[in-house]
mmCIF file of C-alpha atoms in Angstrom:
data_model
loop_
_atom_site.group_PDB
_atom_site.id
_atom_site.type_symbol
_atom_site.label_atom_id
_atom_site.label_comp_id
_atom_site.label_asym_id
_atom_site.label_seq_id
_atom_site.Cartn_x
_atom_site.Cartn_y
_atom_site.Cartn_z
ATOM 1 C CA UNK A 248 -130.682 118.883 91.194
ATOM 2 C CA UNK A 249 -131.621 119.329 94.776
ATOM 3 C CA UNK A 250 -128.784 122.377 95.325
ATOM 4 C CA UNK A 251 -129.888 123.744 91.958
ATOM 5 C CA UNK A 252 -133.406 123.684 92.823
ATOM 6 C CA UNK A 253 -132.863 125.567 96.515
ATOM 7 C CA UNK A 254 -130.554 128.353 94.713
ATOM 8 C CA UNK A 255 -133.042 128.883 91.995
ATOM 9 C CA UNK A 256 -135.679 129.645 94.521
ATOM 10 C CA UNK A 257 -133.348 131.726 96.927
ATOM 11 C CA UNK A 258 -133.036 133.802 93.943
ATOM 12 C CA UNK A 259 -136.626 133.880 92.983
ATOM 13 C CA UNK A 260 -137.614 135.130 96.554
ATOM 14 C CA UNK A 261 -135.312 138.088 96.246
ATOM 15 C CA UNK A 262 -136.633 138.727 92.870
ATOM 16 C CA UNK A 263 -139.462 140.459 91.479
ATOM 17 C CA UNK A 264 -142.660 139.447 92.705
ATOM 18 C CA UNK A 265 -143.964 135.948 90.322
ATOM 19 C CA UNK A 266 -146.808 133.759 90.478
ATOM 20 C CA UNK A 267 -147.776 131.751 93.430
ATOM 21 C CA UNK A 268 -147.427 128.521 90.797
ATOM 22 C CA UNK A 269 -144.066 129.754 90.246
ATOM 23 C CA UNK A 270 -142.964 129.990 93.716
ATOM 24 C CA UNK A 271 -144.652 126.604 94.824
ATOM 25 C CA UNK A 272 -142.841 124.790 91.230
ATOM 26 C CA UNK A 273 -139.302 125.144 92.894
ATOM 27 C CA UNK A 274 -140.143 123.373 95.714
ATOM 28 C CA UNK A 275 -142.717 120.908 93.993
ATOM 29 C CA UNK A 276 -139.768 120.038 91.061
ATOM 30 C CA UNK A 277 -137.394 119.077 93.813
ATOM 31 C CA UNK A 278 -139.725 116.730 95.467
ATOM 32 C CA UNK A 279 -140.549 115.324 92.661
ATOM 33 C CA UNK A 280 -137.024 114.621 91.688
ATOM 34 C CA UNK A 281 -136.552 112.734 95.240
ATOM 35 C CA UNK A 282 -139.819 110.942 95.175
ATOM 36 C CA UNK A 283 -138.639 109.707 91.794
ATOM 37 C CA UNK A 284 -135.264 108.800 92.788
ATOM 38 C CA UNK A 285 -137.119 105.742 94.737
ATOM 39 C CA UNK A 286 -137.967 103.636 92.403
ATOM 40 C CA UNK A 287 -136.477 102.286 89.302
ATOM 41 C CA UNK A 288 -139.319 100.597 87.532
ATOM 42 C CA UNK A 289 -140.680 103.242 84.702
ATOM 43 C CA UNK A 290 -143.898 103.510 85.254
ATOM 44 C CA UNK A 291 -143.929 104.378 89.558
ATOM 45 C CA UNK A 292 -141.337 106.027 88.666
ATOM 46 C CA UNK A 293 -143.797 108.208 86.260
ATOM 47 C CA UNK A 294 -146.372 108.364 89.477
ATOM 48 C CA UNK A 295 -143.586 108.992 92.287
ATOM 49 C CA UNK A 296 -142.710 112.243 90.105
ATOM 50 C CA UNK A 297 -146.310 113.415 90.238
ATOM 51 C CA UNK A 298 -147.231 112.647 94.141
ATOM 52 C CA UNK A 299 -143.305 114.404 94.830
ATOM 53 C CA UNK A 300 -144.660 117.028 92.301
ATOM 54 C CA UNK A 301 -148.048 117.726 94.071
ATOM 55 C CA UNK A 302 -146.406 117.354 97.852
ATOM 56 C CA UNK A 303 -143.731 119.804 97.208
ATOM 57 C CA UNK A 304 -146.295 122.187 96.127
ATOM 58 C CA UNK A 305 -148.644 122.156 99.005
ATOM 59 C CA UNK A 306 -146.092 122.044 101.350
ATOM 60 C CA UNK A 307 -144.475 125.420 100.353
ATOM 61 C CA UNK A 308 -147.546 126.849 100.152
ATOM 62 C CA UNK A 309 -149.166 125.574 103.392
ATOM 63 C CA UNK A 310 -145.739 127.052 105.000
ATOM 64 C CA UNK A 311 -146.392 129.946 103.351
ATOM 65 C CA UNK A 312 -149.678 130.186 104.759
ATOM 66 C CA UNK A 313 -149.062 128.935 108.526
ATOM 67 C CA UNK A 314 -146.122 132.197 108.085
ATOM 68 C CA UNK A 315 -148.538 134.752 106.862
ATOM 69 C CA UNK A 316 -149.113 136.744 109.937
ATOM 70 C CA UNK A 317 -145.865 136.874 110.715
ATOM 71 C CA UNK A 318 -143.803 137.513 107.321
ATOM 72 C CA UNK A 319 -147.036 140.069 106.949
ATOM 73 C CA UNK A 320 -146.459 142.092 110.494
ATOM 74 C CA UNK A 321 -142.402 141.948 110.067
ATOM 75 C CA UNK A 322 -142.623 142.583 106.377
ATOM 76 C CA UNK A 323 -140.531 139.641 105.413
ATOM 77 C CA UNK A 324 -140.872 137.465 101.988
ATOM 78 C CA UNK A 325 -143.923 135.443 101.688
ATOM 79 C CA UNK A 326 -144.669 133.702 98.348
ATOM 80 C CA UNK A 327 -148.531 134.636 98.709
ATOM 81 C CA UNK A 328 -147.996 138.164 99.652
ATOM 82 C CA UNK A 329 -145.390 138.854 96.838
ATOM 83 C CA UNK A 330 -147.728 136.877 94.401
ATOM 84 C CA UNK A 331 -150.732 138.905 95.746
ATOM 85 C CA UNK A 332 -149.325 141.868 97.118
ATOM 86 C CA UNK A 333 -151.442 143.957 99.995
ATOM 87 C CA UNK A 334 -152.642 147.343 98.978
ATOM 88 C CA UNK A 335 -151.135 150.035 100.696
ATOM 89 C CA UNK A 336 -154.053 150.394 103.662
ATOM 90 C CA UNK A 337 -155.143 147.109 103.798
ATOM 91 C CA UNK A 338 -154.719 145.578 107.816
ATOM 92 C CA UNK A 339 -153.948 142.237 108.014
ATOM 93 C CA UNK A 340 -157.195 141.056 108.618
ATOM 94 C CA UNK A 341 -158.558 142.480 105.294
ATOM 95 C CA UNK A 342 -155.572 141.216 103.663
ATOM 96 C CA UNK A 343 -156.517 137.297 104.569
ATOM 97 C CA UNK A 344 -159.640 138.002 104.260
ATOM 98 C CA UNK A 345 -159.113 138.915 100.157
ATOM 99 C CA UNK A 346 -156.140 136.387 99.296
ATOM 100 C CA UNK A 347 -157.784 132.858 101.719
ATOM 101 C CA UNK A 348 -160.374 132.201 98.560
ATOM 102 C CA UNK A 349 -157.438 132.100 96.044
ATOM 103 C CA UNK A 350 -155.029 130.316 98.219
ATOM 104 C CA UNK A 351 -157.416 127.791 99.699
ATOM 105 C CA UNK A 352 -158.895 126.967 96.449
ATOM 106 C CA UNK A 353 -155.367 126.487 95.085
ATOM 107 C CA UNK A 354 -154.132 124.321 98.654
ATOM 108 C CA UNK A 355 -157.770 122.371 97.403
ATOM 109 C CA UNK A 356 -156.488 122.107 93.811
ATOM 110 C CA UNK A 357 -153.181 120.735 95.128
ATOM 111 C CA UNK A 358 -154.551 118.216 96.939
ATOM 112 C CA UNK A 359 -156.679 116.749 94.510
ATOM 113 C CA UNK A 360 -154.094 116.370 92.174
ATOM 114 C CA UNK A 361 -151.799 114.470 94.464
ATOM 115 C CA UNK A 362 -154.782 112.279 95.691
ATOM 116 C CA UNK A 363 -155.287 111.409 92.023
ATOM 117 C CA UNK A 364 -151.508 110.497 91.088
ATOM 118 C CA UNK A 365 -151.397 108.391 94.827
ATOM 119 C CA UNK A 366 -154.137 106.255 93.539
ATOM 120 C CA UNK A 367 -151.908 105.009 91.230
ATOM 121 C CA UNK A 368 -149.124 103.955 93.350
ATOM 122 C CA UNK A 369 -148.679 100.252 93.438
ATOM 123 C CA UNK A 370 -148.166 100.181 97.593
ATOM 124 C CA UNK A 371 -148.430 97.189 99.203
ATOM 125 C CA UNK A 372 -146.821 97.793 102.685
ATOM 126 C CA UNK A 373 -147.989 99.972 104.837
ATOM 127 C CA UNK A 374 -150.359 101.473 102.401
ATOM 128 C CA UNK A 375 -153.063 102.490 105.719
ATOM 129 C CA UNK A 376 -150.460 104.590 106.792
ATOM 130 C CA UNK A 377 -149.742 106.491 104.124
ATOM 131 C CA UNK A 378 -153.405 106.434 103.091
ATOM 132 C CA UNK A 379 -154.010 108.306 106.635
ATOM 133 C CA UNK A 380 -151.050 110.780 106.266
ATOM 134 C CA UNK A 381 -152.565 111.627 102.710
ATOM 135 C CA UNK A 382 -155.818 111.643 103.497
ATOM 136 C CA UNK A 383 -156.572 112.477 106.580
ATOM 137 C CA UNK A 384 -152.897 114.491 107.855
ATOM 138 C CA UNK A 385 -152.811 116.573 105.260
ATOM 139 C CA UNK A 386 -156.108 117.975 105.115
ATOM 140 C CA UNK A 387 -156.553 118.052 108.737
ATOM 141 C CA UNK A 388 -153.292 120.404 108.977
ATOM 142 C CA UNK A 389 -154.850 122.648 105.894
ATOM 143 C CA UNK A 390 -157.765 122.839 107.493
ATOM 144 C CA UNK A 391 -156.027 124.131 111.030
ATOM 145 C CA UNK A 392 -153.779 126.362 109.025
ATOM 146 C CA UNK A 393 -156.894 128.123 107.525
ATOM 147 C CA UNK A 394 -158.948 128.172 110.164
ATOM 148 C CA UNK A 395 -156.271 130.653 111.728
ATOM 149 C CA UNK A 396 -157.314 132.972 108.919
ATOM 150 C CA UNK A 397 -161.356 133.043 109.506
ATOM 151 C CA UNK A 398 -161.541 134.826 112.434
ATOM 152 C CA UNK A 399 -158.289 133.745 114.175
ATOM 153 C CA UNK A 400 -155.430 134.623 112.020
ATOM 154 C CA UNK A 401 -155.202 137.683 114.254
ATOM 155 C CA UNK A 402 -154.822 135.572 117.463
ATOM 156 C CA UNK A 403 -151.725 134.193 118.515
ATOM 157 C CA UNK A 404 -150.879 130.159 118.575
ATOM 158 C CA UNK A 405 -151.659 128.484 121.581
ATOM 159 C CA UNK A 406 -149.763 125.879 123.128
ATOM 160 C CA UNK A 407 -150.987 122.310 122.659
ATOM 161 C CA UNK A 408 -151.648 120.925 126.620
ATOM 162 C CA UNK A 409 -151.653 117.193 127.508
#
């Protein structure tokens, strides 16, 4: 399912421009079919699809938001600028500017959804650490990602010091 999954989208990114949902399902499905793979009683099983489901998605989209700058300058594929495409004068700082509502609302959306299927999970061990890659990681990360687009998506990454 997993080899299926990565041709399907390697096609889809050379295709015609789709929806950001449809982009983001490729990924999200074949999460979902790992995440599932783990367990064998029905009803995790059930809940494992959804938090696979809703980690898949945010991943490829956070990826294709930490790429923007670059896929935008070099003109490469980018799920959010084929799903929203720029207008032929737009800079990349206008372009951000119009598309970070949609895409952090949807990041937002995405998040929510796999915060409500995680509650579910029956986790015993280690459940703190999961709790804190879940809850605090993965916002924290969003959160960096789009702070590069208000007002520093034009600046370049700076090395983390010790």
């Amino acid at each position: 399912k997993i080899a299926k999954g990565c041709e399907q989208l390697g096609l889809a990114e050379r295709g015609q421009g789709l929806s950001l949902d449809h982009y983001c399902d490729f990924s999200a499905q074949m999460l979902a079919d790992v995440f599932e793979g783990i367990e064998a009683e029905e009803k995790t099983r059930r809940v494992l699809r959804e938090v696979g489901y809703f980690t898949g998605k945010w991943i490829y989209l956070m990826d294709a938001a930490d790429d923007l700058k670059e896929d935008f300058l070099k003109g490469r594929f980018n799920a959010i600028i084929t799903a929203y495409p720029k207008e032929e004068t737009e800079t990349l700082e206008m372009y951000a500017a119009r598309v970070e509502p949609v895409v952090k609302r949807y990041l937002e959306d995405t998040l929510a959804m796999l915060w409500r299927a995680f509650e579910l999970l029956p986790i015993r061990s280690a459940r703190g650490i999961v709790e804190n890659i879940v809850y605090l990681g993965m916002p924290e990360r969003q959160r960096t990602v789009l702070k590069k687009w208000s007002g520093g998506l034009l600046e370049e990454r700076k090395p983390v010091s010790d």
